[in-house]
Coordinates of C-alpha atoms in Angstrom, one line a residue:
Chain A
X1 CA 0.1 0.1 0.5
X2 CA 2.2 2.2 0.8
X3 CA 4.9 1.6 -1.8
X4 CA 2.0 2.3 -4.3
X5 CA 1.1 6.0 -2.6
X6 CA 5.2 6.4 -2.8
X7 CA 4.7 5.4 -6.5
X8 CA 2.6 7.8 -7.3
X9 CA 4.3 10.2 -5.3
X10 CA 6.7 9.6 -7.7
X11 CA 5.1 9.9 -10.9
X12 CA 3.2 13.5 -9.7
X13 CA 6.9 14.7 -9.3
X14 CA 7.4 13.9 -12.7
X15 CA 4.1 15.0 -14.1
X16 CA 5.1 18.6 -12.3
X17 CA 8.5 18.4 -13.8
X18 CA 7.0 18.2 -17.6
X19 CA 5.1 21.1 -17.0
X20 CA 7.0 23.3 -14.9
X21 CA 8.5 24.3 -18.2
X22 CA 5.5 26.2 -19.8
X23 CA 4.0 26.8 -16.1
X24 CA 7.6 29.0 -16.2
X25 CA 6.9 30.7 -20.1
X26 CA 4.0 32.1 -19.8
X27 CA 4.6 33.6 -16.1
X28 CA 7.6 34.7 -17.5
X29 CA 6.0 36.4 -20.5
X30 CA 2.9 37.7 -18.7
X31 CA 5.2 39.6 -15.7
X32 CA 8.2 40.3 -16.9
X33 CA 7.7 41.0 -21.3
X34 CA 4.1 42.3 -21.2
X35 CA 4.4 43.6 -17.4
X36 CA 0.4 42.5 -16.7
X37 CA -0.5 41.0 -13.3
X38 CA -2.1 36.7 -13.5
X39 CA -5.8 37.1 -14.1
X40 CA -7.4 34.7 -11.9
X41 CA -4.6 32.8 -10.4
X42 CA -6.1 30.4 -7.9
X43 CA -8.4 29.0 -11.4
X44 CA -4.7 29.0 -12.9
X45 CA -3.8 26.8 -10.0
X46 CA -6.4 24.4 -9.8
X47 CA -5.7 23.7 -13.6
X48 CA -2.1 23.0 -13.5
X49 CA -2.8 20.7 -10.2
X50 CA -5.7 19.5 -13.4
X51 CA -3.3 19.0 -16.0
X52 CA -0.4 17.3 -13.8
X53 CA -2.8 14.2 -12.1
X54 CA -4.1 14.1 -15.4
X55 CA -1.3 13.5 -17.1
X56 CA 0.1 11.3 -14.0
X57 CA -3.2 9.0 -14.7
X58 CA -2.4 9.4 -18.9
X59 CA 1.1 7.7 -17.9
X60 CA -0.1 4.8 -15.6
X61 CA -3.0 3.8 -17.9
X62 CA -0.6 3.5 -21.2
X63 CA 1.9 1.6 -18.9
X64 CA -1.3 -0.8 -18.2
X65 CA -3.4 -0.5 -20.8
X66 CA -2.4 0.5 -24.2
X67 CA 1.4 -0.6 -25.1
X68 CA 0.6 -4.3 -23.6
X69 CA -2.9 -4.7 -25.6
X70 CA -0.9 -2.9 -29.2
X71 CA 1.9 -5.6 -28.6
X72 CA -0.5 -8.7 -27.3
X73 CA -2.4 -7.8 -31.1
X74 CA 0.3 -7.5 -32.7
X75 CA 1.8 -11.0 -31.4
X76 CA -1.5 -12.4 -31.9
X77 CA -1.9 -11.4 -35.3
X78 CA 1.8 -12.7 -36.4
X79 CA 0.8 -16.2 -34.9
X80 CA -2.7 -16.3 -36.4
X81 CA -0.5 -15.9 -40.0
X82 CA -3.1 -13.7 -41.7
X83 CA -2.2 -11.2 -43.9
X84 CA -5.3 -9.9 -44.5
X85 CA -7.3 -9.4 -41.7
X86 CA -3.7 -7.9 -40.4
X87 CA -3.6 -5.1 -42.9
X88 CA -8.0 -4.7 -42.5
X89 CA -6.7 -3.8 -38.4
X90 CA -4.4 -1.9 -39.7
X91 CA -6.4 0.0 -42.4
X92 CA -9.4 0.6 -40.1
X93 CA -7.4 1.4 -36.9
X94 CA -5.8 4.2 -39.7
X95 CA -9.1 5.2 -40.0
X96 CA -11.5 5.1 -37.6
X97 CA -9.5 6.6 -35.3
X98 CA -8.9 9.3 -37.3
X99 CA -12.4 10.4 -39.2
X100 CA -13.2 11.5 -35.6
X101 CA -10.2 13.6 -34.2
X102 CA -11.1 16.6 -33.4
X103 CA -8.2 18.6 -34.7
X104 CA -9.1 17.5 -38.0
X105 CA -12.4 18.1 -37.9
X106 CA -10.8 22.2 -37.1
X107 CA -8.3 22.2 -40.1
X108 CA -11.9 20.4 -42.2
X109 CA -13.6 23.1 -41.1
X110 CA -11.3 26.1 -41.8
X111 CA -9.6 25.0 -44.7
X112 CA -13.5 24.9 -46.7
X113 CA -13.8 28.3 -45.4
X114 CA -10.7 28.9 -47.4
X115 CA -11.7 27.5 -50.5
X116 CA -15.3 29.0 -50.4
X117 CA -13.3 32.7 -50.1
X118 CA -11.0 32.2 -52.7
X119 CA -14.1 31.1 -55.0
X120 CA -12.8 27.3 -55.5
X121 CA -16.5 26.2 -54.0
X122 CA -19.7 28.2 -53.7
X123 CA -19.7 29.9 -50.1
X124 CA -23.1 28.4 -49.3
X125 CA -23.6 26.5 -46.1
X126 CA -23.9 23.8 -47.9
X127 CA -20.8 23.6 -49.7
X128 CA -19.1 24.7 -46.9
X129 CA -20.1 21.3 -45.1
X130 CA -19.7 18.9 -48.5
X131 CA -16.4 20.1 -49.0
X132 CA -15.6 20.0 -45.1
X133 CA -16.6 16.1 -45.2
X134 CA -15.2 15.6 -47.9
X135 CA -12.0 15.9 -47.3
X136 CA -12.3 14.3 -43.2
X137 CA -13.5 11.5 -45.4
X138 CA -9.7 11.7 -47.0
X139 CA -8.0 12.5 -44.7
X140 CA -8.5 9.5 -42.5
X141 CA -8.9 7.0 -45.4
X142 CA -4.7 8.4 -46.3
X143 CA -4.3 7.4 -42.6
X144 CA -5.5 3.6 -42.8
X145 CA -3.6 3.2 -46.4
X146 CA -0.5 4.7 -44.8
X147 CA -1.0 2.2 -41.4
X148 CA -2.0 -1.0 -44.0
X149 CA 1.5 0.5 -45.8
X150 CA 3.4 0.9 -42.8
X151 CA 2.8 -2.6 -41.6
X152 CA 3.5 -4.1 -45.0
X153 CA 6.8 -2.5 -45.0
X154 CA 7.4 -4.3 -41.4
X155 CA 6.4 -7.8 -42.8
X156 CA 8.4 -7.5 -46.0
X157 CA 11.7 -5.5 -45.0
X158 CA 11.6 -2.7 -46.6
X159 CA 13.7 0.5 -45.7
X160 CA 12.3 3.0 -44.4
X161 CA 14.1 5.7 -46.1
X162 CA 13.1 5.0 -49.5
X163 CA 9.5 5.6 -48.9
X164 CA 9.7 8.7 -46.9
X165 CA 12.2 10.3 -49.6
X166 CA 9.4 9.3 -52.6
X167 CA 6.6 10.3 -50.0
X168 CA 8.9 13.5 -50.3
X169 CA 9.3 14.4 -53.9
X170 CA 5.3 13.5 -54.3
X171 CA 4.9 16.5 -52.3
X172 CA 7.3 18.7 -53.7
X173 CA 5.9 17.7 -57.3
X174 CA 1.9 18.2 -56.5
X175 CA 3.2 21.2 -54.7
X176 CA 3.9 22.7 -58.1
X177 CA 0.2 21.9 -59.4
X178 CA -2.3 22.5 -56.2
X179 CA -3.9 25.5 -56.2
X180 CA -1.8 28.1 -53.4
X181 CA -4.5 27.7 -51.4
X182 CA -4.7 24.5 -50.5
X183 CA -0.8 23.7 -49.2
X184 CA -0.9 25.5 -46.2
X185 CA -3.7 23.4 -45.0
X186 CA -2.7 20.0 -46.7
X187 CA 0.8 20.4 -45.0
X188 CA -0.6 20.9 -41.7
X189 CA -3.0 18.4 -42.5
X190 CA -0.2 15.4 -41.5
X191 CA 0.7 17.4 -38.4
X192 CA -3.0 16.8 -36.8
X193 CA -4.3 13.1 -37.6
X194 CA -1.9 11.6 -34.8
X195 CA -3.8 12.3 -31.7
X196 CA -2.2 11.1 -28.1
X197 CA -4.3 7.9 -27.9
X198 CA -3.5 7.0 -31.5
X199 CA 0.6 7.7 -31.0
X200 CA 0.8 4.6 -28.0
X201 CA -1.5 2.7 -29.9
X202 CA 0.2 2.3 -33.4
X203 CA 4.1 2.3 -31.8
X204 CA 3.3 -0.7 -30.0
X205 CA 2.1 -2.3 -32.6
X206 CA 4.1 -1.8 -34.9
X207 CA 7.3 -2.6 -32.5
X208 CA 5.3 -5.5 -31.2
X209 CA 5.4 -6.7 -34.7
X210 CA 9.0 -6.2 -35.4
X211 CA 9.4 -7.8 -32.1
X212 CA 7.3 -11.5 -33.3
X213 CA 8.2 -12.3 -36.6
X214 CA 11.8 -12.7 -37.4
X215 CA 14.7 -11.0 -38.8
X216 CA 13.1 -7.8 -37.5
X217 CA 14.9 -5.5 -35.7
X218 CA 12.4 -4.0 -33.8
X219 CA 13.9 -0.2 -33.3
X220 CA 14.7 -0.2 -37.0
X221 CA 11.8 -1.7 -38.0
X222 CA 9.7 -1.3 -35.0
X223 CA 8.8 2.8 -35.9
X224 CA 7.8 4.5 -38.4
X225 CA 4.5 4.3 -39.0
X226 CA 3.7 7.4 -37.3
X227 CA 5.8 8.8 -39.7
X228 CA 3.8 7.4 -43.2
X229 CA 0.8 8.8 -41.4
X230 CA 2.0 12.1 -41.7
X231 CA 3.0 12.2 -44.9
X232 CA -0.3 10.5 -46.8
X233 CA -2.4 13.1 -45.9
X234 CA -0.4 15.7 -47.5
X235 CA -0.5 13.9 -50.4
X236 CA -4.3 13.4 -50.4
X237 CA -5.4 16.9 -49.0
X238 CA -3.3 18.6 -51.7
X239 CA -5.1 15.7 -54.5
X240 CA -8.1 16.5 -52.6
X241 CA -7.9 20.5 -54.2
X242 CA -6.4 19.7 -57.1
X243 CA -10.1 17.2 -57.6
X244 CA -12.4 19.8 -56.8
Chain B
X1 CA -20.3 23.6 -10.3
X2 CA -19.8 24.8 -13.4
X3 CA -16.0 23.3 -13.8
X4 CA -17.9 19.9 -13.2
X5 CA -19.8 19.8 -15.5
X6 CA -17.2 21.2 -18.0
X7 CA -15.1 18.1 -16.7
X8 CA -18.2 16.1 -17.7
X9 CA -18.1 17.3 -20.9
X10 CA -14.8 16.3 -21.9
X11 CA -14.5 13.3 -20.8
X12 CA -17.9 12.6 -22.7
X13 CA -15.4 14.1 -25.5
X14 CA -12.8 12.0 -24.6
X15 CA -14.8 9.3 -24.2
X16 CA -16.2 9.7 -28.2
X17 CA -12.4 10.0 -28.6
X18 CA -11.6 6.9 -27.6
X19 CA -14.8 5.2 -28.7
X20 CA -13.9 4.2 -32.5
X21 CA -10.0 2.7 -31.0
X22 CA -11.6 0.6 -28.5
X23 CA -14.4 -0.9 -30.3
X24 CA -11.8 -1.8 -33.1
X25 CA -9.4 -3.0 -30.9
X26 CA -12.0 -5.4 -28.7
X27 CA -14.3 -6.3 -32.5
X28 CA -11.0 -7.8 -34.2
X29 CA -9.5 -9.6 -30.9
X30 CA -12.7 -11.1 -29.7
X31 CA -14.4 -11.6 -33.6
X32 CA -11.2 -12.7 -35.7
X33 CA -8.8 -13.0 -33.2
X34 CA -11.0 -14.7 -31.4
X35 CA -9.2 -15.0 -28.2
X36 CA -9.7 -13.7 -24.8
X37 CA -7.7 -10.7 -24.2
X38 CA -4.7 -11.0 -21.7
X39 CA -5.0 -9.4 -17.9
X40 CA -8.6 -8.3 -19.3
X41 CA -9.1 -6.7 -16.2
X42 CA -4.8 -4.6 -16.4
X43 CA -5.7 -3.6 -19.2
X44 CA -10.1 -2.1 -18.8
X45 CA -8.0 -1.0 -16.1
X46 CA -5.6 0.7 -18.3
X47 CA -8.0 1.8 -20.5
X48 CA -9.6 4.3 -17.8
X49 CA -6.9 5.3 -16.6
X50 CA -5.6 7.0 -20.0
X51 CA -9.1 8.7 -20.3
X52 CA -9.5 9.6 -16.6
X53 CA -6.2 11.3 -17.0
X54 CA -6.8 12.5 -20.5
X55 CA -10.1 14.1 -19.5
X56 CA -8.4 15.4 -16.3
X57 CA -4.7 16.7 -18.7
X58 CA -7.5 18.8 -21.3
X59 CA -9.6 19.9 -18.8
X60 CA -6.9 21.8 -16.6
X61 CA -4.7 22.8 -19.8
X62 CA -8.5 24.6 -20.9
X63 CA -8.8 25.9 -18.0
X64 CA -5.5 27.1 -16.3
X65 CA -2.6 27.1 -19.4
X66 CA -4.6 28.0 -22.6
X67 CA -7.0 30.9 -22.0
X68 CA -3.3 32.6 -21.1
X69 CA -1.0 31.6 -23.9
X70 CA -4.4 32.6 -26.0
X71 CA -4.6 35.7 -24.6
X72 CA -0.1 36.2 -25.0
X73 CA 0.1 35.3 -28.1
X74 CA -2.8 37.9 -29.8
X75 CA -1.0 40.8 -27.1
X76 CA 2.3 40.1 -28.5
X77 CA 1.1 40.5 -32.3
X78 CA -1.0 43.0 -31.7
X79 CA 0.0 46.3 -32.9
X80 CA 0.0 48.3 -29.8
X81 CA 2.3 46.4 -28.5
X82 CA 4.7 46.0 -31.6
X83 CA 4.2 49.8 -31.6
X84 CA 7.0 52.3 -31.6
X85 CA 6.9 53.6 -27.6
X86 CA 8.2 57.4 -28.3
X87 CA 6.4 57.9 -31.8
X88 CA 3.7 55.9 -30.9
X89 CA 3.4 54.8 -34.9
X90 CA 3.6 51.0 -35.9
X91 CA 6.8 50.9 -37.2
X92 CA 7.2 47.4 -38.5
X93 CA 8.0 46.9 -41.3
X94 CA 11.2 45.5 -40.7
X95 CA 10.8 41.8 -39.2
X96 CA 12.8 42.1 -36.7
X97 CA 10.8 44.4 -34.7
X98 CA 9.2 41.3 -34.2
X99 CA 11.4 40.0 -31.3
X100 CA 9.5 39.2 -28.8
X101 CA 7.1 37.1 -31.1
X102 CA 9.6 34.7 -32.1
X103 CA 11.7 34.3 -28.6
X104 CA 8.2 33.4 -27.5
X105 CA 7.1 31.4 -30.8
X106 CA 10.5 29.3 -29.3
X107 CA 10.2 29.2 -26.0
X108 CA 6.3 28.2 -26.0
X109 CA 7.3 25.4 -28.6
X110 CA 9.8 24.0 -26.8
X111 CA 7.9 23.8 -23.3
X112 CA 4.7 22.3 -25.0
X113 CA 6.2 20.0 -26.9
X114 CA 8.1 18.2 -23.4
X115 CA 4.5 18.2 -21.8
X116 CA 3.1 16.2 -24.4
X117 CA 1.7 13.6 -23.8
X118 CA 2.3 11.1 -26.8
X119 CA 6.0 11.9 -26.9
X120 CA 6.5 11.0 -23.6
X121 CA 4.8 8.0 -24.9
X122 CA 6.7 7.3 -27.6
X123 CA 10.5 8.1 -25.6
X124 CA 9.2 5.6 -23.1
X125 CA 9.0 3.0 -25.6
X126 CA 11.5 3.8 -27.4
X127 CA 14.3 3.8 -25.1
X128 CA 13.3 0.4 -23.5
X129 CA 13.7 -0.9 -26.8
X130 CA 17.0 -0.1 -27.5
X131 CA 17.5 -1.0 -24.2
X132 CA 18.4 2.4 -23.2
X133 CA 20.8 3.1 -26.3
X134 CA 17.8 5.7 -26.7
X135 CA 17.5 8.4 -23.4
X136 CA 14.2 9.0 -22.8
X137 CA 14.9 12.8 -21.9
X138 CA 17.6 12.9 -24.8
X139 CA 15.1 12.6 -27.1
X140 CA 12.3 14.9 -26.0
X141 CA 14.8 17.4 -25.4
X142 CA 16.1 17.3 -29.6
X143 CA 12.6 16.9 -30.6
X144 CA 11.3 20.4 -28.4
X145 CA 14.8 21.8 -29.7
X146 CA 13.4 21.4 -33.1
X147 CA 10.1 22.6 -32.5
X148 CA 11.0 25.5 -31.2
X149 CA 13.4 26.2 -33.5
X150 CA 10.5 24.9 -36.1
X151 CA 7.9 27.6 -34.9
X152 CA 9.9 30.7 -34.1
X153 CA 10.8 30.0 -38.2
X154 CA 7.5 29.2 -39.2
X155 CA 6.6 33.3 -37.2
X156 CA 9.4 34.4 -39.3
X157 CA 7.6 33.4 -42.4
X158 CA 4.3 34.6 -41.6
X159 CA 6.1 37.9 -41.2
X160 CA 8.0 38.1 -44.2
X161 CA 5.5 36.5 -46.8
X162 CA 8.0 34.1 -47.9
X163 CA 6.1 31.3 -49.5
X164 CA 5.3 28.6 -46.5
X165 CA 7.0 25.4 -49.4
X166 CA 9.8 27.0 -50.1
X167 CA 11.1 26.4 -46.7
X168 CA 9.3 23.0 -46.8
X169 CA 10.8 21.2 -49.8
X170 CA 14.5 23.1 -48.4
X171 CA 13.3 21.0 -45.0
X172 CA 13.0 18.1 -46.8
X173 CA 16.0 18.1 -48.9
X174 CA 18.2 18.5 -45.8
X175 CA 16.1 15.2 -44.5
X176 CA 17.3 12.9 -47.1
X177 CA 21.3 14.1 -47.4
X178 CA 21.1 14.4 -43.5
X179 CA 18.6 10.0 -43.9
X180 CA 22.7 8.6 -45.2
X181 CA 24.7 9.8 -43.0
X182 CA 22.8 9.7 -39.6
X183 CA 22.6 6.1 -38.1
X184 CA 20.1 4.0 -39.2
X185 CA 18.8 2.9 -35.8
X186 CA 17.7 5.9 -35.2
X187 CA 15.5 6.6 -38.8
X188 CA 12.8 5.8 -38.5
X189 CA 12.4 6.7 -34.8
X190 CA 13.2 10.7 -36.5
X191 CA 11.4 10.2 -39.3
X192 CA 8.1 9.5 -36.5
X193 CA 8.8 12.4 -34.4
X194 CA 7.6 14.7 -36.7
X195 CA 4.4 13.3 -36.4
X196 CA 4.0 12.7 -32.3
X197 CA 4.6 16.6 -31.7
X198 CA 2.1 18.1 -32.8
X199 CA -0.8 17.3 -30.9
X200 CA -2.6 17.8 -27.9
X201 CA -0.6 20.9 -26.0
X202 CA 1.0 22.4 -28.9
X203 CA -1.0 22.7 -31.4
X204 CA -4.3 24.9 -29.8
X205 CA -1.3 27.3 -28.9
X206 CA 0.5 27.7 -32.1
X207 CA -2.6 28.0 -34.2
X208 CA -3.2 30.8 -31.7
X209 CA -0.3 32.2 -32.3
X210 CA 0.3 31.5 -36.1
X211 CA -3.9 33.4 -36.8
X212 CA -2.8 36.3 -34.5
X213 CA 0.3 36.8 -36.0
X214 CA -1.5 37.0 -39.5
X215 CA -4.4 38.9 -38.6
X216 CA -1.3 42.0 -37.2
X217 CA 0.7 41.7 -40.0
X218 CA -0.1 43.9 -42.6
X219 CA -0.8 42.3 -46.1
X220 CA -1.4 39.0 -44.9
X221 CA -4.4 37.6 -44.7
X222 CA -5.2 35.0 -41.7
X223 CA -6.6 32.3 -44.2
X224 CA -4.1 31.8 -46.2
X225 CA -0.8 33.1 -43.8
X226 CA -2.3 31.4 -40.9
X227 CA -1.8 28.1 -41.4
X228 CA 1.9 26.3 -41.5
X229 CA 3.4 26.6 -38.1
X230 CA 2.3 22.8 -37.8
X231 CA 4.0 21.8 -40.9
X232 CA 7.2 23.9 -39.7
X233 CA 6.7 21.6 -36.5
X234 CA 6.6 18.3 -38.2
X235 CA 9.5 18.6 -40.0
X236 CA 12.3 20.2 -37.9
X237 CA 12.2 17.7 -35.5
X238 CA 13.5 15.4 -37.3
X239 CA 16.2 16.9 -38.2
X240 CA 16.9 17.3 -34.6
X241 CA 16.9 14.5 -34.0
X242 CA 19.0 13.0 -36.8
X243 CA 21.7 15.5 -35.1
X244 CA 20.9 14.6 -31.5
X245 CA 22.2 10.8 -33.0
X246 CA 25.2 12.3 -35.3
X247 CA 26.1 14.9 -32.4
X248 CA 26.2 11.2 -29.9
X249 CA 27.7 9.3 -32.2
X250 CA 30.5 11.3 -33.1
X251 CA 30.7 12.2 -29.5
X252 CA 31.0 8.1 -28.5
X253 CA 33.6 7.0 -31.9
X254 CA 36.0 10.6 -30.3
X255 CA 35.6 9.3 -27.1
X256 CA 36.5 5.6 -28.5
X257 CA 40.1 6.6 -30.1
X258 CA 40.9 8.7 -27.4
X259 CA 40.8 5.1 -24.7
X260 CA 42.7 3.8 -27.6

């Protein structure tokens, strides 16, 4: 009992240390640069307490739930030996986690505003909604595809840099042809797709797969799934902008 | 009481995010793999902790740090703050006048990345897998420096108005060259760290900074120029993580030679 309380206290301190830089930066800019008092100090302290507790619980649950299940599923799939089901799982995982991602919903809405302002689509509510939904589906599809390609890469042992550099090359070429207004959104969309829950799960899946297949190194082959998931959306969003 | 209600809202929203993931995992586990989940109770508790942790985390950020951070981003980019103290006129025709913005961008990029939960997760995993060769802190600091440099570069780009793709494509060329010289073991992790950095903590603050800046710099449109900071924040860590590995390798080699 005492030991677990002690361990919890230690992880609380760790979380506090992780958060200290943000608090310092905000305090410095507020007090020294902008020279204003900190509004609602009690609320700020309460919020910081919540953030610290939250980070502690998250990391605790990560090691208890997300990491083990990602790895045990990867192992179970490789024992089952069915590539089809593994790839279907990879696609569904990528697609379903992205379609509901709040950051993506926000970006898609902003993109529809840009498109309406640029005269690419009608400035009506319906047209903008359709555009945003289409964009979300496109990005979710591209993330699903990215995880599939990434898993295939682990199975086959392809070196990652050829695929990534190929992706960069196609982004560079597409940038020349895509409408100017979509480029900023397309480049940003790569970063917003991977959420806090998806990242640990996908990482555990990749590492688990690479460790259960003979001849794969978990360090060299296990990582890289997220890299694909942040690359393909850029290509697909630019493609979407070119077609519509 | 309002506080509790908004915590409940956050919990529901997080539940909504987790639901599709849980459905896919348990669906495949039960119908395709057809085997019970090992340590079911522990796993469910783990999911519960992740859910609770993320909700508290988001709620706390929303309550304390985000409003202040957003306010700060708008104040620092406000013409009044940027205006010349002696004349009271906005003389911000030169990009160097915005120096506080770059410093803020660097500091906020660094500090939010250090606190980013998904980066902590990847760092823990990389440390386990590499048998301790890749330090949790080393990786996190390397990524945070990358994000900090990236976001300050991005704000500079918004101020000067250079096209985004010049920067990004130059970055790609840089990454390609580095890939061939960096230790092979770090390359996939470095590519991953680009996507990992920008989530819960960084995106909202950085987006506010970009939009505020694009609104107040004359001649920039928030819709066209406000984007792009996240692209920088996901490109630069790739470079900085590979550089970190290259520097450690170089130092290890030099030390090795001294011993011999």
